[in-house]
Coordinates of C-alpha atoms and ligand atoms in Angstrom, one line a residue:
X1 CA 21.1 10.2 14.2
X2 CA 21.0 10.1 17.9
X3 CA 23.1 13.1 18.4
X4 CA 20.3 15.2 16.5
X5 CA 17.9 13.1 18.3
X6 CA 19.5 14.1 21.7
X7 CA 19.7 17.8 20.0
X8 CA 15.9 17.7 19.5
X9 CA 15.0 16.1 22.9
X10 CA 17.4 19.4 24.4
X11 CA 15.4 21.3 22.6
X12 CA 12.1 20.4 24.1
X13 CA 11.2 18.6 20.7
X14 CA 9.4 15.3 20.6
X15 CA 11.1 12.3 19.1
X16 CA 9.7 8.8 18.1
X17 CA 11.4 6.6 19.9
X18 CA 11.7 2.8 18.8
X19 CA 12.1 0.2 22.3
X20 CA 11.2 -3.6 22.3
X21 CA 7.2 -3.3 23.1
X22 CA 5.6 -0.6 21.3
X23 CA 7.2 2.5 19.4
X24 CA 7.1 5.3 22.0
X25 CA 6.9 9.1 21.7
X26 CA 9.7 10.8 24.1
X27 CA 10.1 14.1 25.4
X28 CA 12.4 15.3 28.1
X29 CA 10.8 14.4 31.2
X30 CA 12.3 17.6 33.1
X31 CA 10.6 20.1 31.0
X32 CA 7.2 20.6 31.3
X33 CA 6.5 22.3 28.3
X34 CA 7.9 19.6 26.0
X35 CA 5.4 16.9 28.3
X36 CA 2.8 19.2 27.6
X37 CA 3.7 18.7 23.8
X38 CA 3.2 14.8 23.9
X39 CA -0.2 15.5 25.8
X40 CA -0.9 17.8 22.7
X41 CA 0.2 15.5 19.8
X42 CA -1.9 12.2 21.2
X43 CA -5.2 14.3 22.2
X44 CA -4.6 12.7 25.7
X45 CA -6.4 13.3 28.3
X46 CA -3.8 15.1 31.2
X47 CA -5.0 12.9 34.0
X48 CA -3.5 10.2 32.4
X49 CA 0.4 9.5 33.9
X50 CA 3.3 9.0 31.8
X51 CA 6.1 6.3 31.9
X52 CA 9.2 7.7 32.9
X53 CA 12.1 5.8 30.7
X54 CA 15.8 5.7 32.0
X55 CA 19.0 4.2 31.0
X56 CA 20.7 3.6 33.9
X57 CA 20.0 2.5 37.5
X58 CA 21.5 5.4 39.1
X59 CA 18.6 7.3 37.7
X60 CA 16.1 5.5 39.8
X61 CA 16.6 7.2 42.9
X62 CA 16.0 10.8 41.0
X63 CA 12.8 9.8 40.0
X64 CA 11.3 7.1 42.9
X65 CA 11.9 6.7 46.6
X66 CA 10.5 3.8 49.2
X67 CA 11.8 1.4 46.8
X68 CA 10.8 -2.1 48.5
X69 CA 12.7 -5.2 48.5
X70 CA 10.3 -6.6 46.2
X71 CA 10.8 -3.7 43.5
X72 CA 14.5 -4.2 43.4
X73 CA 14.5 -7.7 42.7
X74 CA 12.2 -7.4 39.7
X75 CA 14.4 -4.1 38.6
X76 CA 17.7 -6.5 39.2
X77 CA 16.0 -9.4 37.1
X78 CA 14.0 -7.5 34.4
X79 CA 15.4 -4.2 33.5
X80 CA 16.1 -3.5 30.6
X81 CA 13.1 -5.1 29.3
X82 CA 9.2 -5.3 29.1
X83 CA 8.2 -4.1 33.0
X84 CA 6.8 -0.6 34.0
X85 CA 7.2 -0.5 38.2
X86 CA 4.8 2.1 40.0
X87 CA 6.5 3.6 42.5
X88 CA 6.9 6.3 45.3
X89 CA 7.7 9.6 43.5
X90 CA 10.7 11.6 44.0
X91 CA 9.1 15.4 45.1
X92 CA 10.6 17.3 42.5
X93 CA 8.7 15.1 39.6
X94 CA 6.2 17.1 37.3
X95 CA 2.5 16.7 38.6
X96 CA 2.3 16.6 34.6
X97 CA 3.8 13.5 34.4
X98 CA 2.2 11.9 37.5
X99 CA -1.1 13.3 36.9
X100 CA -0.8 14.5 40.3
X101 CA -0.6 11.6 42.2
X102 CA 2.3 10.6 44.3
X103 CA 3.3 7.6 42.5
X104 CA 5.6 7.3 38.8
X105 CA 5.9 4.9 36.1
X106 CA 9.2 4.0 35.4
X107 CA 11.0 1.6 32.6
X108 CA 14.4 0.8 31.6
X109 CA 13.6 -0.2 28.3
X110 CA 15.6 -2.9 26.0
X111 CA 16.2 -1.3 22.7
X112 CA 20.2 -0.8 21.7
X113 CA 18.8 2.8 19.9
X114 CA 16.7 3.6 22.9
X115 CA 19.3 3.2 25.2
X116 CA 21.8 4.5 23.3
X117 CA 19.7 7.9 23.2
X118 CA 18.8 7.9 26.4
X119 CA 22.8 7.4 27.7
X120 CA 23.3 10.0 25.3
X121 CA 20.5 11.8 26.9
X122 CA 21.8 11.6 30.6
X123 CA 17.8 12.0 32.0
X124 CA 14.9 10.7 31.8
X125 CA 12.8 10.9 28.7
X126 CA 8.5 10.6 29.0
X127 CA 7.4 8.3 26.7
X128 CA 3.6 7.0 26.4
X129 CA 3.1 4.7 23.3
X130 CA 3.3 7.3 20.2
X131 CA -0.3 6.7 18.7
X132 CA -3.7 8.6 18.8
X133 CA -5.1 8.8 22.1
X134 CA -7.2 5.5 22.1
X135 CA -5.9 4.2 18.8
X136 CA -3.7 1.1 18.2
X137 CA 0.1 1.2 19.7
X138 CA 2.6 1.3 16.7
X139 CA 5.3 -1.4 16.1
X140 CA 7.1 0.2 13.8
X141 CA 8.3 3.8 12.6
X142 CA 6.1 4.0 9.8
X143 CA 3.1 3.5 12.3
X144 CA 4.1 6.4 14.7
X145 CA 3.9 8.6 10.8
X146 CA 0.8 7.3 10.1
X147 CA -0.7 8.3 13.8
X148 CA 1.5 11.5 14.7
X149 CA 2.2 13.2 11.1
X150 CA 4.2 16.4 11.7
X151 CA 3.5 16.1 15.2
X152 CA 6.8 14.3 16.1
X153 CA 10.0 16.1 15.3
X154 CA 12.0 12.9 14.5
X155 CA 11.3 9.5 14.1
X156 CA 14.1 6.8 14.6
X157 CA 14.0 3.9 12.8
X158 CA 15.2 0.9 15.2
X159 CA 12.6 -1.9 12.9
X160 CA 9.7 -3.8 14.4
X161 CA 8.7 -4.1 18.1
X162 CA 10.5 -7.5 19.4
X163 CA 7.1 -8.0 21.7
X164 CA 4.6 -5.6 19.9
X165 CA 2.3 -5.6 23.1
X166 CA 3.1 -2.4 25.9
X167 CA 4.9 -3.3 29.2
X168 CA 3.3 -5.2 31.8
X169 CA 2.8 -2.9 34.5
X170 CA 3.3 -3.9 38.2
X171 CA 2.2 -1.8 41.1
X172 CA 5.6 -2.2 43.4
X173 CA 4.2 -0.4 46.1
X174 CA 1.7 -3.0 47.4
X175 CA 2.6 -6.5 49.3
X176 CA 2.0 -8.6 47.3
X177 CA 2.7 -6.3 44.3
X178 CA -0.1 -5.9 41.4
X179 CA -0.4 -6.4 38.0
X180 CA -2.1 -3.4 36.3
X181 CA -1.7 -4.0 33.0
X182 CA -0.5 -7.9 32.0
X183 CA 2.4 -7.8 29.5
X184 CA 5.1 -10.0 27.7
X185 CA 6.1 -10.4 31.5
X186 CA 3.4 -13.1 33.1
X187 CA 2.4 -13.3 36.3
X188 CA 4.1 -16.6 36.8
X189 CA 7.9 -15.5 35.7
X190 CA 7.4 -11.8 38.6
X191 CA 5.7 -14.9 41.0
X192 CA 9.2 -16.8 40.3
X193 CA 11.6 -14.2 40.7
X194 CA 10.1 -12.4 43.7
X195 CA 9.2 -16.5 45.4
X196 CA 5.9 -14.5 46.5
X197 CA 2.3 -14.2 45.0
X198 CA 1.6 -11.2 42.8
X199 CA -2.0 -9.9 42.5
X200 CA -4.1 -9.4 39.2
X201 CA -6.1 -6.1 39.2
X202 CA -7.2 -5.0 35.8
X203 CA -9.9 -2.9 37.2
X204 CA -7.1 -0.1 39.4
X205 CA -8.7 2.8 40.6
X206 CA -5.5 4.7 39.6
X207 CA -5.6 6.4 36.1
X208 CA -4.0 3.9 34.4
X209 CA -5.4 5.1 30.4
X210 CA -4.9 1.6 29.4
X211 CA -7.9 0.6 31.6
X212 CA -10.5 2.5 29.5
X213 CA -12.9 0.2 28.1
X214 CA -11.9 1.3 25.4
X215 CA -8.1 1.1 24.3
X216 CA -5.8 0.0 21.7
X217 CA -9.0 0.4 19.4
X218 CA -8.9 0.1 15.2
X219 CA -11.6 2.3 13.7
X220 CA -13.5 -0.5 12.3
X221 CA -15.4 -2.3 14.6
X222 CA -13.4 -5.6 16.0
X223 CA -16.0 -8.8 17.0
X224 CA -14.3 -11.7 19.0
X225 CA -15.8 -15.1 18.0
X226 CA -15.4 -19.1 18.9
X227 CA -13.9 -20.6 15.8
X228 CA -17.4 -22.2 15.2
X229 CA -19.2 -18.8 15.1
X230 CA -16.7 -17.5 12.6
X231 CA -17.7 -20.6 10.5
X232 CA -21.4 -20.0 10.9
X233 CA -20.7 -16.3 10.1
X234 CA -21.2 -14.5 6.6
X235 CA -17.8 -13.7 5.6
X236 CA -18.6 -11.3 3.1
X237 CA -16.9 -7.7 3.8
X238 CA -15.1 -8.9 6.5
X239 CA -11.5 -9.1 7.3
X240 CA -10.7 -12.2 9.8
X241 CA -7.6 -12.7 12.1
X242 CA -7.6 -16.6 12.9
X243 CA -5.4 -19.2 13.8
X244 CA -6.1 -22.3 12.3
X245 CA -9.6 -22.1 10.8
X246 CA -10.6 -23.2 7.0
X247 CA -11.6 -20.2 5.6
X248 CA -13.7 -19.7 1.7
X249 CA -10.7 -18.9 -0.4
X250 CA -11.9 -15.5 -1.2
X251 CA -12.2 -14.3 1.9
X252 CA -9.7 -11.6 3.4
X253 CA -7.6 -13.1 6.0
X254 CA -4.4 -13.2 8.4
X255 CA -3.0 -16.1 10.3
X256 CA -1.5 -15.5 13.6
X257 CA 0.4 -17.9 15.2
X258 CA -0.9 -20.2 17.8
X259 CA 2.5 -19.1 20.1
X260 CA 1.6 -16.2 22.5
X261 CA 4.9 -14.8 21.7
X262 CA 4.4 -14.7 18.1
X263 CA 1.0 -14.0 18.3
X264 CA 1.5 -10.6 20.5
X265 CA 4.5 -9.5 18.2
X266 CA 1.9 -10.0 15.4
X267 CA -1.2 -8.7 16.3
X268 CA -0.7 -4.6 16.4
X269 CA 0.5 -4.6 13.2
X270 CA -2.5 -6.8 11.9
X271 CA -4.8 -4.9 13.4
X272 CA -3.6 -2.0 11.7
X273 CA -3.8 -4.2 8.0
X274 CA -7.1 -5.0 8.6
X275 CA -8.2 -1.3 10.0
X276 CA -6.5 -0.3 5.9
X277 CA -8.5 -2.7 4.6
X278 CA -11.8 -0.7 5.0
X279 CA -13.9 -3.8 5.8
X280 CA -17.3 -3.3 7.6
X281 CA -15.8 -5.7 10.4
X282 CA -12.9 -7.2 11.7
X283 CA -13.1 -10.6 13.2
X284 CA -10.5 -12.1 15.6
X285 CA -10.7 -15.7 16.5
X286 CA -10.5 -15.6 20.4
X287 CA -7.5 -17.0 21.8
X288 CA -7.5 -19.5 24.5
X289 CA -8.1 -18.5 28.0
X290 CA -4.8 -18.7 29.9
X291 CA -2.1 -17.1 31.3
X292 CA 0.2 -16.9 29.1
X293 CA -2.6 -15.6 26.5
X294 CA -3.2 -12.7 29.2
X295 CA -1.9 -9.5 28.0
X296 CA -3.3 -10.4 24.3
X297 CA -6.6 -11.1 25.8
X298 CA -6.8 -7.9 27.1
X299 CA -5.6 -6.1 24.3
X300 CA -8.0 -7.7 22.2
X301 CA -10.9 -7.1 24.7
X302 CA -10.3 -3.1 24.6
X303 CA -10.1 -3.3 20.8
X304 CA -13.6 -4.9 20.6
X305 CA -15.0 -2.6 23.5
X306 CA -16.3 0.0 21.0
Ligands
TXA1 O1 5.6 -0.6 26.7 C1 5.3 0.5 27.1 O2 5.0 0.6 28.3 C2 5.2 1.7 26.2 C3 6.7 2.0 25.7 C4 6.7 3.2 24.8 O3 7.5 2.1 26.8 N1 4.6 2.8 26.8 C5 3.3 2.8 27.1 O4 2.9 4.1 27.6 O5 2.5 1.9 26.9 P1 1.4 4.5 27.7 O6 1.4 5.9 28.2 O7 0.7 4.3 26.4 O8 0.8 3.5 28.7 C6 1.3 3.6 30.0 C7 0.3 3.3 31.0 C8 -0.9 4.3 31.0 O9 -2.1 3.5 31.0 C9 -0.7 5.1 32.2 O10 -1.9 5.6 32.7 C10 0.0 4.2 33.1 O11 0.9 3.5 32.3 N2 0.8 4.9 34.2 C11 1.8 5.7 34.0 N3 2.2 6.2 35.2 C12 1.4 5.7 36.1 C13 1.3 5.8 37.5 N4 2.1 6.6 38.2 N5 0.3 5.1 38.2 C14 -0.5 4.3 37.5 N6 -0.5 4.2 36.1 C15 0.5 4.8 35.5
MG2 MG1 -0.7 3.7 25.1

């Protein structure tokens, strides 16, 4: 399986490409007419930057230079796992991948398949998340079928996302580094390691895609409600995604957990359910307002933008 994978990704082909966030779908990040495929395949807008995966740290000076004190600690303490770091680009990276600006997104990520492909692989493979332009990131292989069809040339099966949320992404080329997109990796554990305060900006100037309003988005139309306004609400055609609530047995529910962890490795995939269900609305119970709810606060605030 990862032999033909590698194959494929030689080939210029695009591959789905399971890693502990979301599913992603990878193409060789060297050749420009396989990037130009993923662009294709998601209907993605090309001034929106790709992460550049790797498998090893060696490969981090072939894609990023400048790398600051700050971004080597969080490389030594996170990688491989859940943290895209913005960086200086190497010249010879594709202005396809950077959207033609002078920084690159790059992840080690912490799947055993995904790393085994990409030390198979020996480069660096482009990966954004492999789902519609704007719709919801898949968690699992049968997602990345349902949003890319024939559009990916292989899929590997490596089971459901461990976090189900994308990577928090940290701007490493700013004192005190950024968070552009808040992830399974809080502001408080990069404020430990790096013994330095780290910035919030969810409104970047840079084309980050994930900052669109709207983002991460089911096609039916997601409300947010207090607990109480669910309970004053008319149920009826409505799918709800709640925590703790007493609901009339007849209506069509799931129950996240009331763990941020748990909750954020659930909510993709019942986000999804509910979008099958062909409700009129879905209705999420809004989390609490805190850091470590963060990244799924966002998430959930993009899904109801639209
Ligand atoms: O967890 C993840 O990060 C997943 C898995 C597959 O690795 N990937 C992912 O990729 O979420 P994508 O393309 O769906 O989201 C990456 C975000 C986009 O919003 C993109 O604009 C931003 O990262 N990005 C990539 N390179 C950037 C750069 N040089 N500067 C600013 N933002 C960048
Ligand atoms: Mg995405």
């Amino acid at each position: 399986m990862i032999e033909t994978a590698v194959a494929l990704l030689k080939a210029g082909k695009l591959i789905g490409l399971p890693t502990e966030t979301v599913y992603g779908l990878a193409a060789d990040a060297k050749n420009d007419e396989a990037v130009k495929k993923i662009f294709a395949a998601k209907g993605r807008p090309t001034d929106h930057p790709l992460i550049v995966h790797i498998g090893s740290f060696e490969e981090i000076n072939e894609w990023a230079e400048d790398i600051s004190p700050e971004a080597q600690i969080l490389i030594k303490k996170f990688w491989p796992g859940p943290l895209t770091l913005i960086l200086k680009k190497q010249k010879q990276v594709s202005n396809l991948i950077t959207a033609n600006q002078d920084s690159v997104g790059l992840r080690m990520p912490n799947h055993p398949l995904a790393l085994a492909v990409l030390h198979a692989f020996g480069s660096g493979l482009a990966a954004p998340s492999a789902n519609q332009f704007g719709h919801i990131s898949p968690t699992c292989a049968e997602d990345v079928l349902e949003e890319l069809h024939d559009k990916v040339d292989l899929i590997l099966p490596g089971g459901a996302a461990d976090i189900g949320i994308e990577s928090t992404i940290v701007d490493a080329r700013t004192t005190p580094c950024t968070i552009l997109r808040p992830g399974a990796i809080t502001k408080a554990m990069l404020e430990e390691a790096l013994q330095q305060k780290v910035l919030n900006n969810n409104h970047s100037k840079l084309k980050v895609s994930g900052n669109l309003e709207s983002h991460y988005a089911p096609r039916t139309p997601v409300t947010l409600m207090t607990k109480t306004e669910i309970e004053t609400t008319d149920l009826d055609g409505v799918f709800v995604i709640y925590s703790k609530i007493k609901l009339p047995k007849n209506t069509q529910i799931i129950q996240l957990s009331e763990d941020p962890k748990a909750y954020a490795h659930d909510l993709y995939k019942s986000l999804r359910q509910a979008d099958h269900a062909m409700m009129r609305n879905i209705i999420v119970e809004k989390p609490p307002i805190n850091e470590a709810w963060d990244a799924i606060n966002e998430r959930l605030a993009k899904a109801a933008a639209n």
